[in-house]
PDB file of C-alpha atoms in Angstrom:
ATOM      1  CA  MET L   1      21.294  -8.065  -1.517  1.00  0.00           C
ATOM      2  CA  ASN L   2      24.575  -9.324  -0.461  1.00  0.00           C
ATOM      3  CA  GLU L   3      26.057  -6.162   0.095  1.00  0.00           C
ATOM      4  CA  ASN L   4      23.005  -4.765   1.786  1.00  0.00           C
ATOM      5  CA  LEU L   5      22.737  -7.277   4.621  1.00  0.00           C
ATOM      6  CA  PHE L   6      25.308  -5.595   6.566  1.00  0.00           C
ATOM      7  CA  THR L   7      25.497  -2.398   5.244  1.00  0.00           C
ATOM      8  CA  SER L   8      23.049  -1.654   8.604  1.00  0.00           C
ATOM      9  CA  PHE L   9      25.781  -2.628  10.821  1.00  0.00           C
ATOM     10  CA  ILE L  10      28.202   0.026   9.530  1.00  0.00           C
ATOM     11  CA  THR L  11      28.988   3.160  11.881  1.00  0.00           C
ATOM     12  CA  PRO L  12      26.627   5.694  10.642  1.00  0.00           C
ATOM     13  CA  THR L  13      28.001   8.942   8.977  1.00  0.00           C
ATOM     14  CA  MET L  14      26.154  11.765   8.076  1.00  0.00           C
ATOM     15  CA  VAL L  15      27.387  13.990   5.560  1.00  0.00           C
ATOM     16  CA  GLY L  16      30.852  12.750   6.750  1.00  0.00           C
ATOM     17  CA  ILE L  17      30.422  13.447  10.138  1.00  0.00           C
ATOM     18  CA  PRO L  18      30.181  10.338  12.201  1.00  0.00           C
ATOM     19  CA  ILE L  19      27.060  10.547  14.536  1.00  0.00           C
ATOM     20  CA  VAL L  20      27.828   7.323  16.715  1.00  0.00           C
ATOM     21  CA  LEU L  21      28.598   9.270  19.456  1.00  0.00           C
ATOM     22  CA  LEU L  22      25.053  11.107  19.689  1.00  0.00           C
ATOM     23  CA  ILE L  23      23.532   7.874  18.619  1.00  0.00           C
ATOM     24  CA  ILE L  24      25.117   6.100  21.803  1.00  0.00           C
ATOM     25  CA  MET L  25      23.953   9.037  24.007  1.00  0.00           C
ATOM     26  CA  PHE L  26      20.464   9.182  22.776  1.00  0.00           C
ATOM     27  CA  PRO L  27      19.232   6.472  25.432  1.00  0.00           C
ATOM     28  CA  SER L  28      20.031   8.648  27.971  1.00  0.00           C
ATOM     29  CA  ILE L  29      17.210  11.230  27.049  1.00  0.00           C
ATOM     30  CA  LEU L  30      14.632   8.596  27.472  1.00  0.00           C
ATOM     31  CA  PHE L  31      15.605   8.187  31.384  1.00  0.00           C
ATOM     32  CA  PRO L  32      14.263  11.586  32.687  1.00  0.00           C
ATOM     33  CA  SER L  33      15.844  12.021  36.301  1.00  0.00           C
ATOM     34  CA  PRO L  34      12.688  12.110  39.084  1.00  0.00           C
ATOM     35  CA  SER L  35      12.525  15.801  40.317  1.00  0.00           C
ATOM     36  CA  ARG L  36       9.691  15.194  42.654  1.00  0.00           C
ATOM     37  CA  LEU L  37       8.057  12.814  45.250  1.00  0.00           C
ATOM     38  CA  ILE L  38       5.288  11.432  42.759  1.00  0.00           C
ATOM     39  CA  ASP L  39       6.679  11.900  38.925  1.00  0.00           C
ATOM     40  CA  ASN L  40       4.949  11.591  35.596  1.00  0.00           C
ATOM     41  CA  ARG L  41       4.137   8.083  34.710  1.00  0.00           C
ATOM     42  CA  LEU L  42       7.405   7.491  32.486  1.00  0.00           C
ATOM     43  CA  VAL L  43       9.484   8.101  35.864  1.00  0.00           C
ATOM     44  CA  SER L  44       7.271   6.417  37.830  1.00  0.00           C
ATOM     45  CA  ILE L  45       7.457   3.086  35.894  1.00  0.00           C
ATOM     46  CA  GLN L  46      10.939   3.410  35.484  1.00  0.00           C
ATOM     47  CA  GLN L  47      11.685   4.230  39.376  1.00  0.00           C
ATOM     48  CA  TRP L  48       9.784   0.882  39.905  1.00  0.00           C
ATOM     49  CA  LEU L  49      11.368  -1.236  37.645  1.00  0.00           C
ATOM     50  CA  VAL L  50      15.155   0.031  38.346  1.00  0.00           C
ATOM     51  CA  ARG L  51      13.862  -0.908  42.123  1.00  0.00           C
ATOM     52  CA  LEU L  52      12.599  -4.074  41.083  1.00  0.00           C
ATOM     53  CA  THR L  53      15.884  -5.199  39.354  1.00  0.00           C
ATOM     54  CA  SER L  54      18.169  -3.960  41.889  1.00  0.00           C
ATOM     55  CA  LYS L  55      16.768  -5.737  44.678  1.00  0.00           C
ATOM     56  CA  GLN L  56      16.347  -8.553  42.790  1.00  0.00           C
ATOM     57  CA  MET L  57      19.951  -8.549  41.366  1.00  0.00           C
ATOM     58  CA  LEU L  58      21.892  -7.050  44.524  1.00  0.00           C
ATOM     59  CA  SER L  59      20.398  -9.531  47.457  1.00  0.00           C
ATOM     60  CA  ILE L  60      22.930 -11.750  46.946  1.00  0.00           C
ATOM     61  CA  HIS L  61      25.982  -9.684  47.406  1.00  0.00           C
ATOM     62  CA  SER L  62      27.730  -8.731  50.393  1.00  0.00           C
ATOM     63  CA  HIS L  63      28.287  -5.037  51.615  1.00  0.00           C
ATOM     64  CA  LYS L  64      31.452  -4.863  49.502  1.00  0.00           C
ATOM     65  CA  GLY L  65      29.690  -6.270  46.305  1.00  0.00           C
ATOM     66  CA  GLN L  66      26.576  -3.846  46.932  1.00  0.00           C
ATOM     67  CA  THR L  67      28.458  -0.537  46.190  1.00  0.00           C
ATOM     68  CA  TRP L  68      28.684  -1.557  42.650  1.00  0.00           C
ATOM     69  CA  ALA L  69      24.861  -1.388  42.545  1.00  0.00           C
ATOM     70  CA  LEU L  70      25.067   1.965  40.732  1.00  0.00           C
ATOM     71  CA  MET L  71      27.268   0.448  38.000  1.00  0.00           C
ATOM     72  CA  LEU L  72      25.272  -2.829  37.680  1.00  0.00           C
ATOM     73  CA  MET L  73      21.642  -0.537  37.264  1.00  0.00           C
ATOM     74  CA  SER L  74      23.112   1.666  34.637  1.00  0.00           C
ATOM     75  CA  LEU L  75      25.027  -1.479  32.621  1.00  0.00           C
ATOM     76  CA  ILE L  76      21.633  -3.064  32.425  1.00  0.00           C
ATOM     77  CA  LEU L  77      19.677   0.483  31.654  1.00  0.00           C
ATOM     78  CA  PHE L  78      22.060   0.989  28.903  1.00  0.00           C
ATOM     79  CA  ILE L  79      21.910  -2.299  27.325  1.00  0.00           C
ATOM     80  CA  GLY L  80      18.557  -2.964  27.545  1.00  0.00           C
ATOM     81  CA  SER L  81      17.529   0.499  26.146  1.00  0.00           C
ATOM     82  CA  THR L  82      20.313   0.594  23.544  1.00  0.00           C
ATOM     83  CA  ASN L  83      18.831  -3.017  22.281  1.00  0.00           C
ATOM     84  CA  LEU L  84      15.168  -2.285  22.391  1.00  0.00           C
ATOM     85  CA  LEU L  85      15.940   1.129  20.246  1.00  0.00           C
ATOM     86  CA  GLY L  86      17.452  -0.677  17.824  1.00  0.00           C
ATOM     87  CA  LEU L  87      14.438  -2.873  17.059  1.00  0.00           C
ATOM     88  CA  LEU L  88      12.970   0.397  15.759  1.00  0.00           C
ATOM     89  CA  PRO L  89      13.284   0.773  11.776  1.00  0.00           C
ATOM     90  CA  HIS L  90      16.462   2.378  10.204  1.00  0.00           C
ATOM     91  CA  SER L  91      18.200   2.715  13.582  1.00  0.00           C
ATOM     92  CA  PHE L  92      21.434   1.869  14.230  1.00  0.00           C
ATOM     93  CA  THR L  93      22.383  -0.333  17.598  1.00  0.00           C
ATOM     94  CA  PRO L  94      25.921   0.442  19.277  1.00  0.00           C
ATOM     95  CA  THR L  95      25.898  -3.210  20.852  1.00  0.00           C
ATOM     96  CA  THR L  96      26.255  -4.873  17.503  1.00  0.00           C
ATOM     97  CA  GLN L  97      29.567  -3.663  17.274  1.00  0.00           C
ATOM     98  CA  LEU L  98      32.173  -5.768  19.247  1.00  0.00           C
ATOM     99  CA  SER L  99      34.622  -2.990  19.943  1.00  0.00           C
ATOM    100  CA  MET L 100      31.827  -1.470  22.116  1.00  0.00           C
ATOM    101  CA  ASN L 101      30.951  -4.351  23.875  1.00  0.00           C
ATOM    102  CA  LEU L 102      34.839  -5.358  24.455  1.00  0.00           C
ATOM    103  CA  GLY L 103      34.909  -1.808  25.787  1.00  0.00           C
ATOM    104  CA  MET L 104      32.097  -2.664  28.417  1.00  0.00           C
ATOM    105  CA  ALA L 105      33.322  -6.358  29.335  1.00  0.00           C
ATOM    106  CA  ILE L 106      36.843  -6.022  29.631  1.00  0.00           C
ATOM    107  CA  PRO L 107      37.014  -2.999  32.354  1.00  0.00           C
ATOM    108  CA  LEU L 108      34.093  -4.688  34.308  1.00  0.00           C
ATOM    109  CA  TRP L 109      35.401  -7.949  34.199  1.00  0.00           C
ATOM    110  CA  ALA L 110      38.805  -6.537  35.054  1.00  0.00           C
ATOM    111  CA  GLY L 111      37.525  -4.653  37.908  1.00  0.00           C
ATOM    112  CA  THR L 112      35.800  -7.472  39.493  1.00  0.00           C
ATOM    113  CA  VAL L 113      39.181  -9.417  39.207  1.00  0.00           C
ATOM    114  CA  ALA L 114      41.394  -6.720  40.393  1.00  0.00           C
ATOM    115  CA  THR L 115      39.005  -6.226  43.777  1.00  0.00           C
ATOM    116  CA  GLY L 116      38.838  -9.894  44.214  1.00  0.00           C
ATOM    117  CA  PHE L 117      43.127 -10.206  43.748  1.00  0.00           C
ATOM    118  CA  ARG L 118      43.255  -6.858  46.144  1.00  0.00           C
ATOM    119  CA  TYR L 119      40.976  -7.631  49.317  1.00  0.00           C
ATOM    120  CA  LYS L 120      40.667 -11.487  49.170  1.00  0.00           C
ATOM    121  CA  THR L 121      43.968 -12.792  47.795  1.00  0.00           C
ATOM    122  CA  LYS L 122      44.189 -15.938  48.921  1.00  0.00           C
ATOM    123  CA  ALA L 123      40.740 -16.670  47.853  1.00  0.00           C
ATOM    124  CA  SER L 124      40.871 -15.370  44.447  1.00  0.00           C
ATOM    125  CA  LEU L 125      43.954 -17.494  43.904  1.00  0.00           C
ATOM    126  CA  ALA L 126      42.110 -20.250  45.136  1.00  0.00           C
ATOM    127  CA  HIS L 127      39.640 -20.131  42.472  1.00  0.00           C
ATOM    128  CA  PHE L 128      41.941 -21.709  39.995  1.00  0.00           C
ATOM    129  CA  LEU L 129      41.725 -24.716  41.606  1.00  0.00           C
ATOM    130  CA  PRO L 130      38.286 -26.795  42.382  1.00  0.00           C
ATOM    131  CA  GLN L 131      37.721 -28.543  45.404  1.00  0.00           C
ATOM    132  CA  GLY L 132      38.650 -32.095  45.574  1.00  0.00           C
ATOM    133  CA  THR L 133      40.769 -32.432  42.206  1.00  0.00           C
ATOM    134  CA  PRO L 134      42.743 -35.454  42.414  1.00  0.00           C
ATOM    135  CA  PHE L 135      46.516 -34.460  42.721  1.00  0.00           C
ATOM    136  CA  PRO L 136      47.998 -35.449  39.377  1.00  0.00           C
ATOM    137  CA  LEU L 137      45.303 -33.237  37.583  1.00  0.00           C
ATOM    138  CA  ILE L 138      46.043 -30.022  39.367  1.00  0.00           C
ATOM    139  CA  PRO L 139      48.878 -28.578  36.759  1.00  0.00           C
ATOM    140  CA  MET L 140      46.196 -28.834  33.807  1.00  0.00           C
ATOM    141  CA  LEU L 141      43.069 -27.699  36.040  1.00  0.00           C
ATOM    142  CA  VAL L 142      45.065 -24.814  36.995  1.00  0.00           C
ATOM    143  CA  ILE L 143      45.968 -24.203  33.022  1.00  0.00           C
ATOM    144  CA  ILE L 144      42.216 -24.582  32.415  1.00  0.00           C
ATOM    145  CA  GLU L 145      40.723 -22.154  34.754  1.00  0.00           C
ATOM    146  CA  THR L 146      43.353 -19.677  34.011  1.00  0.00           C
ATOM    147  CA  ILE L 147      42.240 -19.911  30.555  1.00  0.00           C
ATOM    148  CA  SER L 148      38.563 -19.910  31.608  1.00  0.00           C
ATOM    149  CA  LEU L 149      39.098 -17.162  33.467  1.00  0.00           C
ATOM    150  CA  PHE L 150      40.781 -15.296  30.418  1.00  0.00           C
ATOM    151  CA  ILE L 151      37.996 -16.273  28.238  1.00  0.00           C
ATOM    152  CA  GLN L 152      35.282 -14.690  30.776  1.00  0.00           C
ATOM    153  CA  PRO L 153      35.358 -10.909  29.241  1.00  0.00           C
ATOM    154  CA  VAL L 154      35.537 -12.126  25.828  1.00  0.00           C
ATOM    155  CA  ALA L 155      32.592 -14.336  26.295  1.00  0.00           C
ATOM    156  CA  LEU L 156      30.884 -11.463  27.375  1.00  0.00           C
ATOM    157  CA  ALA L 157      31.220  -9.404  24.595  1.00  0.00           C
ATOM    158  CA  VAL L 158      30.984 -11.654  21.859  1.00  0.00           C
ATOM    159  CA  ARG L 159      27.720 -13.412  23.465  1.00  0.00           C
ATOM    160  CA  LEU L 160      26.369  -9.751  23.225  1.00  0.00           C
ATOM    161  CA  THR L 161      27.545  -9.035  20.141  1.00  0.00           C
ATOM    162  CA  ALA L 162      26.410 -12.212  18.035  1.00  0.00           C
ATOM    163  CA  ASN L 163      23.221 -12.507  19.544  1.00  0.00           C
ATOM    164  CA  ILE L 164      21.771  -8.639  18.817  1.00  0.00           C
ATOM    165  CA  THR L 165      23.596  -8.967  15.295  1.00  0.00           C
ATOM    166  CA  ALA L 166      22.066 -12.331  14.476  1.00  0.00           C
ATOM    167  CA  GLY L 167      18.362 -11.317  15.567  1.00  0.00           C
ATOM    168  CA  HIS L 168      18.742  -8.170  13.411  1.00  0.00           C
ATOM    169  CA  LEU L 169      20.342  -9.995  10.510  1.00  0.00           C
ATOM    170  CA  LEU L 170      17.487 -12.724  10.839  1.00  0.00           C
ATOM    171  CA  ILE L 171      14.956 -10.009  10.708  1.00  0.00           C
ATOM    172  CA  HIS L 172      16.343  -8.218   7.852  1.00  0.00           C
ATOM    173  CA  LEU L 173      16.783 -11.697   5.873  1.00  0.00           C
ATOM    174  CA  ILE L 174      13.182 -12.884   6.523  1.00  0.00           C
ATOM    175  CA  GLY L 175      11.240  -9.239   6.248  1.00  0.00           C
ATOM    176  CA  GLY L 176      13.174  -9.449   2.760  1.00  0.00           C
ATOM    177  CA  ALA L 177      11.962 -12.742   1.937  1.00  0.00           C
ATOM    178  CA  THR L 178       8.115 -11.827   2.722  1.00  0.00           C
ATOM    179  CA  LEU L 179       8.439  -9.008   0.469  1.00  0.00           C
ATOM    180  CA  THR L 180       9.544 -10.783  -2.242  1.00  0.00           C
ATOM    181  CA  LEU L 181       7.450 -13.819  -1.864  1.00  0.00           C
ATOM    182  CA  THR L 182       4.247 -11.427  -2.038  1.00  0.00           C
ATOM    183  CA  SER L 183       4.618 -11.451  -5.783  1.00  0.00           C
ATOM    184  CA  ILE L 184       5.223 -14.887  -5.907  1.00  0.00           C
ATOM    185  CA  SER L 185       2.794 -16.956  -3.547  1.00  0.00           C
ATOM    186  CA  THR L 186       0.627 -15.094  -1.202  1.00  0.00           C
ATOM    187  CA  ILE L 187       0.258 -18.366   1.184  1.00  0.00           C
ATOM    188  CA  THR L 188       3.846 -18.632   1.606  1.00  0.00           C
ATOM    189  CA  ALA L 189       4.456 -14.603   2.154  1.00  0.00           C
ATOM    190  CA  PHE L 190       1.592 -15.330   5.028  1.00  0.00           C
ATOM    191  CA  ILE L 191       3.379 -17.965   6.607  1.00  0.00           C
ATOM    192  CA  THR L 192       7.053 -16.014   6.391  1.00  0.00           C
ATOM    193  CA  LEU L 193       4.922 -12.965   7.838  1.00  0.00           C
ATOM    194  CA  THR L 194       3.744 -14.778  11.211  1.00  0.00           C
ATOM    195  CA  VAL L 195       7.439 -16.030  11.317  1.00  0.00           C
ATOM    196  CA  LEU L 196       8.530 -12.765  10.977  1.00  0.00           C
ATOM    197  CA  VAL L 197       6.070 -11.326  13.986  1.00  0.00           C
ATOM    198  CA  LEU L 198       7.030 -14.035  16.125  1.00  0.00           C
ATOM    199  CA  LEU L 199      10.749 -13.259  15.588  1.00  0.00           C
ATOM    200  CA  THR L 200      10.491  -9.720  16.538  1.00  0.00           C
ATOM    201  CA  ILE L 201       8.335 -10.986  19.838  1.00  0.00           C
ATOM    202  CA  LEU L 202      11.672 -12.782  20.305  1.00  0.00           C
ATOM    203  CA  GLU L 203      13.845  -9.853  19.508  1.00  0.00           C
ATOM    204  CA  PHE L 204      11.918  -8.075  22.125  1.00  0.00           C
ATOM    205  CA  ALA L 205      12.832 -10.862  24.562  1.00  0.00           C
ATOM    206  CA  VAL L 206      16.257 -11.360  23.595  1.00  0.00           C
ATOM    207  CA  ALA L 207      16.994  -7.526  23.827  1.00  0.00           C
ATOM    208  CA  LEU L 208      16.072  -7.376  27.432  1.00  0.00           C
ATOM    209  CA  ILE L 209      17.334 -10.978  28.265  1.00  0.00           C
ATOM    210  CA  GLN L 210      20.808 -10.275  26.740  1.00  0.00           C
ATOM    211  CA  ALA L 211      21.298  -7.137  29.300  1.00  0.00           C
ATOM    212  CA  TYR L 212      20.043  -9.122  32.307  1.00  0.00           C
ATOM    213  CA  VAL L 213      22.576 -11.859  31.277  1.00  0.00           C
ATOM    214  CA  PHE L 214      25.599  -9.466  30.694  1.00  0.00           C
ATOM    215  CA  THR L 215      24.732  -7.409  33.989  1.00  0.00           C
ATOM    216  CA  LEU L 216      24.206 -10.902  35.920  1.00  0.00           C
ATOM    217  CA  LEU L 217      27.295 -12.497  34.957  1.00  0.00           C
ATOM    218  CA  VAL L 218      29.256  -9.362  35.996  1.00  0.00           C
ATOM    219  CA  SER L 219      27.882  -9.271  38.961  1.00  0.00           C
ATOM    220  CA  LEU L 220      28.518 -12.795  39.395  1.00  0.00           C
ATOM    221  CA  TYR L 221      32.011 -12.530  38.834  1.00  0.00           C
ATOM    222  CA  LEU L 222      32.119  -9.869  41.162  1.00  0.00           C
ATOM    223  CA  HIS L 223      30.323 -12.054  43.987  1.00  0.00           C
ATOM    224  CA  ASP L 224      33.124 -14.568  43.205  1.00  0.00           C
ATOM    225  CA  ASN L 225      35.492 -11.793  44.255  1.00  0.00           C
ATOM    226  CA  THR L 226      33.983  -9.904  47.195  1.00  0.00           C
TER     227      THR L 226
ATOM    228  CA  MET P   1      13.975  50.916  11.546  1.00  0.00           C
ATOM    229  CA  ALA P   2      14.984  52.072  14.758  1.00  0.00           C
ATOM    230  CA  SER P   3      13.171  51.076  17.644  1.00  0.00           C
ATOM    231  CA  VAL P   4      12.667  52.063  21.274  1.00  0.00           C
ATOM    232  CA  VAL P   5      13.835  48.750  23.079  1.00  0.00           C
ATOM    233  CA  PRO P   6      17.696  47.666  21.847  1.00  0.00           C
ATOM    234  CA  VAL P   7      17.352  44.634  19.466  1.00  0.00           C
ATOM    235  CA  LYS P   8      19.418  42.363  21.724  1.00  0.00           C
ATOM    236  CA  GLU P   9      16.852  42.174  24.822  1.00  0.00           C
ATOM    237  CA  LYS P  10      13.852  41.631  22.366  1.00  0.00           C
ATOM    238  CA  LYS P  11      12.513  37.993  22.208  1.00  0.00           C
ATOM    239  CA  LEU P  12      12.424  36.476  18.460  1.00  0.00           C
ATOM    240  CA  MET P  13       8.533  37.051  18.052  1.00  0.00           C
ATOM    241  CA  ASP P  14       9.167  40.759  18.745  1.00  0.00           C
ATOM    242  CA  VAL P  15      12.251  41.417  16.412  1.00  0.00           C
ATOM    243  CA  LYS P  16      11.099  42.842  12.949  1.00  0.00           C
ATOM    244  CA  LEU P  17      12.001  41.006   9.692  1.00  0.00           C
ATOM    245  CA  GLY P  18      14.548  43.948   8.923  1.00  0.00           C
ATOM    246  CA  GLU P  19      16.372  43.455  12.288  1.00  0.00           C
ATOM    247  CA  LEU P  20      16.625  40.125  12.203  1.00  0.00           C
ATOM    248  CA  PRO P  21      20.529  39.696  10.821  1.00  0.00           C
ATOM    249  CA  SER P  22      21.414  42.239  13.430  1.00  0.00           C
ATOM    250  CA  TRP P  23      19.287  40.160  16.019  1.00  0.00           C
ATOM    251  CA  ILE P  24      21.056  36.772  15.083  1.00  0.00           C
ATOM    252  CA  LEU P  25      24.595  38.168  15.039  1.00  0.00           C
ATOM    253  CA  MET P  26      23.991  39.552  18.530  1.00  0.00           C
ATOM    254  CA  ARG P  27      23.170  36.103  19.942  1.00  0.00           C
ATOM    255  CA  ASP P  28      26.058  34.282  22.433  1.00  0.00           C
ATOM    256  CA  PHE P  29      27.865  32.351  20.096  1.00  0.00           C
ATOM    257  CA  THR P  30      30.598  31.185  22.920  1.00  0.00           C
ATOM    258  CA  PRO P  31      30.879  27.404  23.784  1.00  0.00           C
ATOM    259  CA  LYS P  32      28.821  28.651  27.495  1.00  0.00           C
ATOM    260  CA  GLY P  33      26.335  30.475  25.491  1.00  0.00           C
ATOM    261  CA  THR P  34      25.555  27.701  22.934  1.00  0.00           C
ATOM    262  CA  ALA P  35      25.491  25.236  25.527  1.00  0.00           C
ATOM    263  CA  GLY P  36      22.776  26.992  27.339  1.00  0.00           C
ATOM    264  CA  ALA P  37      20.963  27.398  24.361  1.00  0.00           C
ATOM    265  CA  PHE P  38      20.898  23.624  23.833  1.00  0.00           C
ATOM    266  CA  GLN P  39      19.782  23.010  27.405  1.00  0.00           C
ATOM    267  CA  ARG P  40      17.040  25.834  27.584  1.00  0.00           C
ATOM    268  CA  GLY P  41      15.574  23.991  24.321  1.00  0.00           C
ATOM    269  CA  TYR P  42      15.728  20.577  25.847  1.00  0.00           C
ATOM    270  CA  TYR P  43      14.129  21.469  28.949  1.00  0.00           C
ATOM    271  CA  ARG P  44      11.793  23.451  26.905  1.00  0.00           C
ATOM    272  CA  TYR P  45      10.170  20.185  25.064  1.00  0.00           C
ATOM    273  CA  HIS P  46      10.905  18.138  28.076  1.00  0.00           C
ATOM    274  CA  ASN P  47       8.599  20.144  30.379  1.00  0.00           C
ATOM    275  CA  LYS P  48       6.087  20.473  27.613  1.00  0.00           C
ATOM    276  CA  TYR P  49       5.723  16.985  26.404  1.00  0.00           C
ATOM    277  CA  VAL P  50       7.634  14.747  28.764  1.00  0.00           C
ATOM    278  CA  ASN P  51       7.334  16.041  32.552  1.00  0.00           C
ATOM    279  CA  VAL P  52       3.468  16.172  32.774  1.00  0.00           C
ATOM    280  CA  LYS P  53       1.649  13.982  34.593  1.00  0.00           C
ATOM    281  CA  ARG P  54       0.535  11.931  31.512  1.00  0.00           C
ATOM    282  CA  GLY P  55       3.599  12.568  28.922  1.00  0.00           C
ATOM    283  CA  GLY P  56       5.800  10.293  27.489  1.00  0.00           C
ATOM    284  CA  VAL P  57       8.315   9.940  24.688  1.00  0.00           C
ATOM    285  CA  ALA P  58       6.763   8.586  21.846  1.00  0.00           C
ATOM    286  CA  MET P  59       7.172  11.734  19.960  1.00  0.00           C
ATOM    287  CA  VAL P  60      11.204  11.577  20.710  1.00  0.00           C
ATOM    288  CA  LEU P  61      11.099   7.879  19.379  1.00  0.00           C
ATOM    289  CA  ALA P  62       9.407   8.790  16.315  1.00  0.00           C
ATOM    290  CA  ALA P  63      11.711  11.708  15.139  1.00  0.00           C
ATOM    291  CA  TYR P  64      14.938   8.962  16.008  1.00  0.00           C
ATOM    292  CA  MET P  65      13.219   6.949  13.538  1.00  0.00           C
ATOM    293  CA  LEU P  66      13.249   9.660  10.892  1.00  0.00           C
ATOM    294  CA  PHE P  67      16.130  11.134  11.894  1.00  0.00           C
ATOM    295  CA  SER P  68      18.174   7.568  11.650  1.00  0.00           C
ATOM    296  CA  TYR P  69      16.806   7.391   8.120  1.00  0.00           C
ATOM    297  CA  CYS P  70      19.018   9.829   6.995  1.00  0.00           C
ATOM    298  CA  PRO P  71      22.459   8.133   7.169  1.00  0.00           C
ATOM    299  CA  CYS P  72      20.837   4.944   5.890  1.00  0.00           C
ATOM    300  CA  TYR P  73      19.665   6.791   2.845  1.00  0.00           C
ATOM    301  CA  LYS P  74      22.247   5.954   0.614  1.00  0.00           C
ATOM    302  CA  GLU P  75      22.073   2.185   0.750  1.00  0.00           C
ATOM    303  CA  LEU P  76      18.048   2.449   0.606  1.00  0.00           C
ATOM    304  CA  LYS P  77      17.724   4.770  -2.627  1.00  0.00           C
ATOM    305  CA  HIS P  78      17.816   1.849  -4.840  1.00  0.00           C
ATOM    306  CA  GLN P  79      14.712   0.160  -3.142  1.00  0.00           C
ATOM    307  CA  ARG P  80      12.414   3.057  -4.416  1.00  0.00           C
ATOM    308  CA  LEU P  81       9.561   2.071  -6.381  1.00  0.00           C
ATOM    309  CA  CYS P  82      10.217   2.527 -10.103  1.00  0.00           C
ATOM    310  CA  LYS P  83       9.898   0.205 -13.104  1.00  0.00           C
ATOM    311  CA  TYR P  84      13.303  -0.159 -14.176  1.00  0.00           C
ATOM    312  CA  HIS P  85      15.994  -0.697 -11.319  1.00  0.00           C
TER     313      HIS P  85
END
């Protein structure tokens, strides 16, 4: 039981060949590119969702920030679809790996910071000091703001990893508990089953919410810097 | 087993059983040819099952579930139903 709990998070290899890359590229098959004026219902639903999300997310940005539209929309689609696919039984979720989330978070965050420093240097440097701070506090506050800036990519990655991993672990644990309880006491097993159902609904929500939060924060950092 | 049409240009269903090894060996195994084969196969499936008015990806997801069972098999082997573990 102890060893089994974390074995679902190891990178999958089949007869010695790592198939992680195939699994990461798999969600792209589920988003066919629209080829007609009116497509099949899968593509129509996806188009509608993408339009809804992009309008809502990009409305706050200036013209410069809106050049990031493609990046942000593909980010939210990728994270959302990967998280949702991870809820299928036996599947591997790439977003449970900290390495991958860091690989997504650090370049995006660095891009926003670099954009800010390049085009609005004074305003970007001014972010290190909130308005109206008392004069003696300034050195300490600059240090604190610098630390909070550098912690942004780490927080992005760790937030996503921890949320998805914790959800999967809970599902494993409670599912295992339900199974072992069926032979001991049916009523308790039924209660645990209810908990499992509620947890699964929560995990569906978390999968989508985490994608949204990740993308929203990246767009927020972008908004600060454009 | 000689045929009027050269073996290479026949479709698979028209190739006779004795000619099968030579047909397989005559396929294009260059990277470009292999990529073309995967592309053709993908679009055949896509246009038949996904790209129709009421098409969907349910079969793809079911196949993905079955496929991802294979790497997990080793860890799940001891969860089989048996009297003594």
